[in-house]
Coordinates of C-alpha atoms in Angstrom, one line a residue:
M1 CA -22.5 6.7 -5.3
R2 CA -23.6 3.2 -6.2
S3 CA -25.5 1.3 -3.6
L4 CA -24.0 -1.8 -2.0
A5 CA -24.4 -5.0 -3.9
A6 CA -26.9 -7.4 -2.5
A7 CA -25.3 -10.0 -0.2
R8 CA -26.1 -13.7 -0.4
P9 CA -27.7 -14.7 2.9
A10 CA -26.4 -17.7 4.7
P11 CA -27.1 -19.3 8.1
A12 CA -24.9 -17.6 10.7
D13 CA -23.4 -20.9 12.0
D14 CA -22.5 -22.0 8.5
L15 CA -21.0 -18.6 7.6
R16 CA -19.0 -18.6 10.8
A17 CA -17.6 -22.1 10.0
R18 CA -16.7 -21.1 6.5
I19 CA -14.9 -18.0 7.7
D20 CA -13.0 -19.9 10.4
A21 CA -12.0 -22.5 7.9
L22 CA -10.2 -19.8 5.9
G23 CA -8.5 -18.3 8.9
P24 CA -6.6 -16.8 10.4
W25 CA -7.7 -13.5 9.0
F26 CA -5.6 -10.3 9.2
Q27 CA -8.5 -8.0 8.0
N28 CA -11.7 -7.8 10.0
I29 CA -14.5 -7.7 7.4
R30 CA -18.2 -7.8 8.3
I31 CA -20.0 -10.4 6.2
Q32 CA -23.8 -10.5 6.8
G33 CA -23.2 -9.3 10.3
V34 CA -20.4 -11.9 11.0
E35 CA -16.9 -10.6 11.6
T36 CA -13.9 -12.4 10.1
A37 CA -11.4 -11.3 12.8
P38 CA -13.5 -10.2 15.8
K39 CA -10.5 -10.7 18.2
H40 CA -7.9 -8.8 16.1
F41 CA -5.0 -7.5 18.3
L42 CA -5.4 -4.1 16.7
G43 CA -9.2 -4.0 17.2
D44 CA -11.6 -3.4 14.3
Y45 CA -8.8 -3.4 11.8
P46 CA -8.5 -1.9 9.2
A47 CA -12.0 -0.2 9.4
F48 CA -10.9 2.0 12.3
K49 CA -7.8 3.1 10.4
F50 CA -9.7 3.7 7.2
A51 CA -12.2 5.9 9.1
R52 CA -9.3 8.3 9.9
F53 CA -8.6 9.1 6.2
A54 CA -11.6 8.0 4.3
T55 CA -12.6 11.6 3.6
A56 CA -9.4 12.2 1.7
L57 CA -10.6 10.0 -1.1
P58 CA -13.4 11.0 -3.6
D59 CA -16.8 9.9 -2.4
D60 CA -17.8 9.0 -5.9
L61 CA -15.5 6.7 -7.9
E62 CA -18.1 6.0 -10.5
G63 CA -16.4 4.2 -13.4
R64 CA -12.9 4.5 -12.0
S65 CA -10.5 1.6 -12.3
V66 CA -8.7 0.5 -9.2
L67 CA -5.7 -1.8 -8.6
D68 CA -5.3 -2.9 -5.0
I69 CA -1.7 -4.1 -4.5
G70 CA -1.2 -6.4 -1.5
C71 CA -5.0 -6.6 -1.2
N72 CA -5.0 -9.2 1.6
A73 CA -8.7 -10.2 2.2
G74 CA -10.0 -7.4 0.0
F75 CA -11.1 -4.7 2.5
Y76 CA -10.0 -1.7 0.5
S77 CA -11.1 -3.3 -2.8
F78 CA -14.6 -3.6 -1.4
E79 CA -14.5 -0.1 0.0
M80 CA -13.6 1.3 -3.4
K81 CA -16.5 -0.8 -4.9
R82 CA -18.9 0.7 -2.4
R83 CA -17.9 4.1 -3.7
G84 CA -18.9 3.1 -7.2
A85 CA -15.6 2.1 -8.7
G86 CA -15.9 0.2 -12.0
E87 CA -13.1 -2.3 -12.5
V88 CA -11.4 -3.4 -9.3
L89 CA -8.5 -5.8 -9.3
G90 CA -6.8 -7.0 -6.2
I91 CA -3.4 -8.7 -6.3
D92 CA -1.5 -10.5 -3.6
S93 CA 1.2 -13.2 -3.4
D94 CA -0.4 -15.1 -0.6
E95 CA -3.0 -17.7 -1.7
R96 CA -4.7 -17.8 1.7
Y97 CA -5.4 -14.1 1.6
L98 CA -6.7 -14.5 -2.0
A99 CA -9.0 -17.3 -0.9
Q100 CA -10.4 -15.1 1.8
A101 CA -10.9 -12.2 -0.6
R102 CA -12.7 -14.4 -3.2
F103 CA -14.9 -15.8 -0.5
A104 CA -15.7 -12.3 0.9
A105 CA -16.4 -11.0 -2.6
E106 CA -18.9 -13.8 -3.3
A107 CA -20.6 -13.4 0.1
L108 CA -20.8 -9.7 -0.2
G109 CA -22.2 -9.8 -3.7
F110 CA -19.2 -8.2 -5.4
D111 CA -19.0 -10.6 -8.3
D112 CA -17.1 -8.2 -10.5
V113 CA -14.1 -7.7 -8.1
R114 CA -11.3 -9.8 -9.3
F115 CA -8.3 -11.2 -7.4
E116 CA -5.0 -12.5 -8.8
N117 CA -1.8 -14.0 -7.4
R118 CA 0.8 -11.5 -8.5
S119 CA 3.7 -9.7 -6.9
V120 CA 4.2 -6.0 -7.0
Y121 CA 7.4 -6.7 -8.9
D122 CA 5.3 -8.2 -11.7
V123 CA 2.8 -5.3 -12.2
A124 CA 4.3 -4.6 -15.7
A125 CA 2.7 -7.9 -16.9
L126 CA -0.7 -6.3 -16.3
G127 CA 0.0 -4.3 -19.4
R128 CA -2.2 -1.3 -18.5
R129 CA -2.7 1.6 -16.1
F130 CA -5.4 2.1 -13.5
D131 CA -7.1 5.4 -12.4
I132 CA -6.3 4.6 -8.7
V133 CA -3.6 2.4 -7.3
I134 CA -3.9 1.3 -3.6
F135 CA -0.5 0.4 -2.1
M136 CA -1.2 0.0 1.6
G137 CA 0.8 -1.9 4.2
V138 CA 3.2 -3.4 1.7
L139 CA 6.4 -1.2 1.3
Y140 CA 8.0 -2.2 4.6
H141 CA 7.6 -5.9 3.8
L142 CA 9.7 -5.6 0.6
R143 CA 13.3 -6.3 0.0
H144 CA 13.4 -3.7 -2.7
P145 CA 10.9 -0.9 -1.7
L146 CA 12.0 1.9 -4.0
L147 CA 12.0 -0.5 -6.9
A148 CA 8.4 -1.3 -6.1
L149 CA 7.4 2.4 -6.2
D150 CA 9.3 2.9 -9.5
L151 CA 7.5 -0.1 -11.1
I152 CA 4.1 1.1 -9.9
R153 CA 4.8 4.6 -11.3
E154 CA 6.2 3.3 -14.6
H155 CA 3.6 0.6 -15.4
V156 CA 0.2 0.9 -13.5
A157 CA -0.3 4.2 -11.9
G158 CA -2.7 6.2 -14.0
E159 CA -3.7 9.2 -11.9
Y160 CA -3.7 8.6 -8.1
M161 CA -2.1 6.4 -5.5
L162 CA -3.3 5.7 -2.0
F163 CA -0.1 4.8 -0.1
Q164 CA 0.6 3.7 3.5
T165 CA 3.6 2.4 5.2
M166 CA 4.7 1.7 8.8
Q167 CA 6.8 4.7 10.0
Q168 CA 9.3 4.9 12.8
G169 CA 11.5 7.7 14.1
S170 CA 10.8 11.4 13.8
D171 CA 7.7 13.0 12.2
A172 CA 9.8 16.1 11.5
V173 CA 10.7 16.9 7.9
A174 CA 13.9 18.8 7.4
E175 CA 14.8 21.0 4.5
V176 CA 17.7 19.4 2.6
P177 CA 19.9 20.9 -0.1
E178 CA 19.3 20.1 -3.8
D179 CA 22.9 18.9 -4.0
H180 CA 24.9 17.5 -1.1
P181 CA 28.6 18.3 -0.9
F182 CA 31.2 15.7 0.3
H183 CA 32.3 18.1 3.0
M184 CA 31.1 21.3 4.7
P185 CA 32.4 24.3 2.8
G186 CA 36.0 25.1 3.7
T187 CA 36.5 22.0 5.8
F188 CA 36.9 18.2 5.6
D189 CA 34.1 17.7 7.9
P190 CA 31.1 15.6 6.7
P191 CA 27.8 17.3 6.1
V192 CA 25.6 17.7 9.2
Y193 CA 22.3 17.1 7.4
F194 CA 22.5 13.3 8.0
D195 CA 22.3 13.8 11.8
D196 CA 19.1 15.8 11.6
P197 CA 16.1 13.8 12.9
G198 CA 14.1 15.2 10.0
Y199 CA 16.5 14.0 7.3
P200 CA 14.9 11.2 5.2
K201 CA 15.9 7.9 6.9
L202 CA 14.9 4.4 5.9
H203 CA 15.7 2.3 8.9
F204 CA 16.7 -1.3 8.1
I205 CA 15.4 -4.1 10.3
E206 CA 17.8 -7.0 10.0
R207 CA 15.9 -9.6 11.9
Q208 CA 12.3 -9.1 13.2
F209 CA 10.0 -6.3 14.1
A210 CA 6.9 -7.1 16.2
H211 CA 7.8 -10.8 15.8
D212 CA 7.5 -10.5 12.0
W213 CA 10.7 -11.3 10.0
T214 CA 9.1 -9.8 6.8
N215 CA 9.2 -6.3 8.3
W216 CA 12.4 -5.1 6.6
W217 CA 12.1 -1.3 6.6
A218 CA 10.8 1.5 8.8
P219 CA 11.0 4.9 7.1
N220 CA 10.6 8.1 9.0
A221 CA 8.0 10.6 7.7
A222 CA 10.6 12.5 5.7
A223 CA 11.8 9.3 4.0
S224 CA 8.2 8.2 3.1
Q225 CA 7.6 11.6 1.5
A226 CA 11.0 11.7 -0.3
M227 CA 10.6 8.2 -1.7
L228 CA 7.2 9.1 -3.1
R229 CA 8.6 12.2 -4.8
A230 CA 11.6 10.3 -6.1
A231 CA 9.4 7.7 -7.7
G232 CA 7.3 10.4 -9.5
F233 CA 4.3 11.1 -7.2
T234 CA 3.1 14.4 -5.7
I235 CA 1.6 14.2 -2.3
E236 CA -1.8 15.9 -2.3
A237 CA -2.9 15.0 1.2
N238 CA -1.5 13.4 4.3
P239 CA -4.7 12.8 6.2
E240 CA -3.2 10.3 8.7
S241 CA 0.4 10.1 9.8
E242 CA 1.3 7.1 7.7
V243 CA -1.2 7.6 4.8
Y244 CA -0.6 9.7 1.7
W245 CA -3.0 10.5 -1.2
C246 CA -0.7 11.0 -4.2
R247 CA -1.1 12.1 -7.8
V248 CA 1.1 10.9 -10.6
A249 CA 3.8 13.5 -11.5
D250 CA 7.0 13.7 -13.5
V251 CA 9.8 11.3 -12.5
P252 CA 12.9 13.2 -11.4
Y253 CA 15.9 12.9 -13.7
A254 CA 13.8 10.9 -16.2
E255 CA 15.9 12.4 -19.0
Y256 CA 18.8 10.2 -17.9
G257 CA 16.8 7.0 -18.4
P258 CA 14.2 4.8 -16.7
A259 CA 14.2 4.7 -12.9
A260 CA 13.0 1.1 -12.6
V261 CA 16.2 -0.8 -13.4
Y262 CA 14.5 -4.1 -12.6
P263 CA 13.5 -5.6 -16.0
A264 CA 9.8 -5.9 -16.7
Q265 CA 8.8 -9.5 -16.4
G266 CA 6.4 -11.0 -18.9
G267 CA 4.3 -9.4 -21.6
A268 CA 0.9 -7.8 -21.4
A269 CA -1.7 -9.9 -19.6

């Protein structure tokens, strides 16, 4: 595992001022002993969450390429770099988060971690695949969540994906039939599967969730797992209730055509 890059020392007062000028921060990152979000409502976030599933990832990522989608201030990008990853690219559509990430990268000495303003819907324009894709805390903010998974699988996922989404509802996972009938055999009654708490359900949030109007979706555990499989990923580990370590697999029904019906935008970068 490669050692942490040398940080550039700065007076604590000056560093605090520069961090505050870029705020508010959603990710609490320690930069030369100064925290970016010491009063985060979730506590030491996302470090405490990462600690719950960090062992599910390889300790040594020497030479691996990483794409961090929805990178925010770069916490996971930096953690992958600490494990020896080679190329690390973080993308986000929020310029404030990108400014925070670039500042943190410079202050931590991670000069070779790059950040770009790009949407998950535009990943085809990158024109290449990455060994590991990180897709954490993004799905439930998207108007078109399954499309995003399809585009990641089709264009940028090379081998693995680290995935997380907010989940609501049951943690149960029901067995569902390969093919659903319109009616229960011998009746005109609808199938009972859909009333099972463990049936895949993607709850739609019309207005706000936790005072955030961008929280559109809240899958139950069964829906998260089913969507990943439907997009062409095999779940290798579920180390924390909302976190899945996945490997690229065959896309179901691929013989009938591409799953990502949204046109690829732009050419290769």
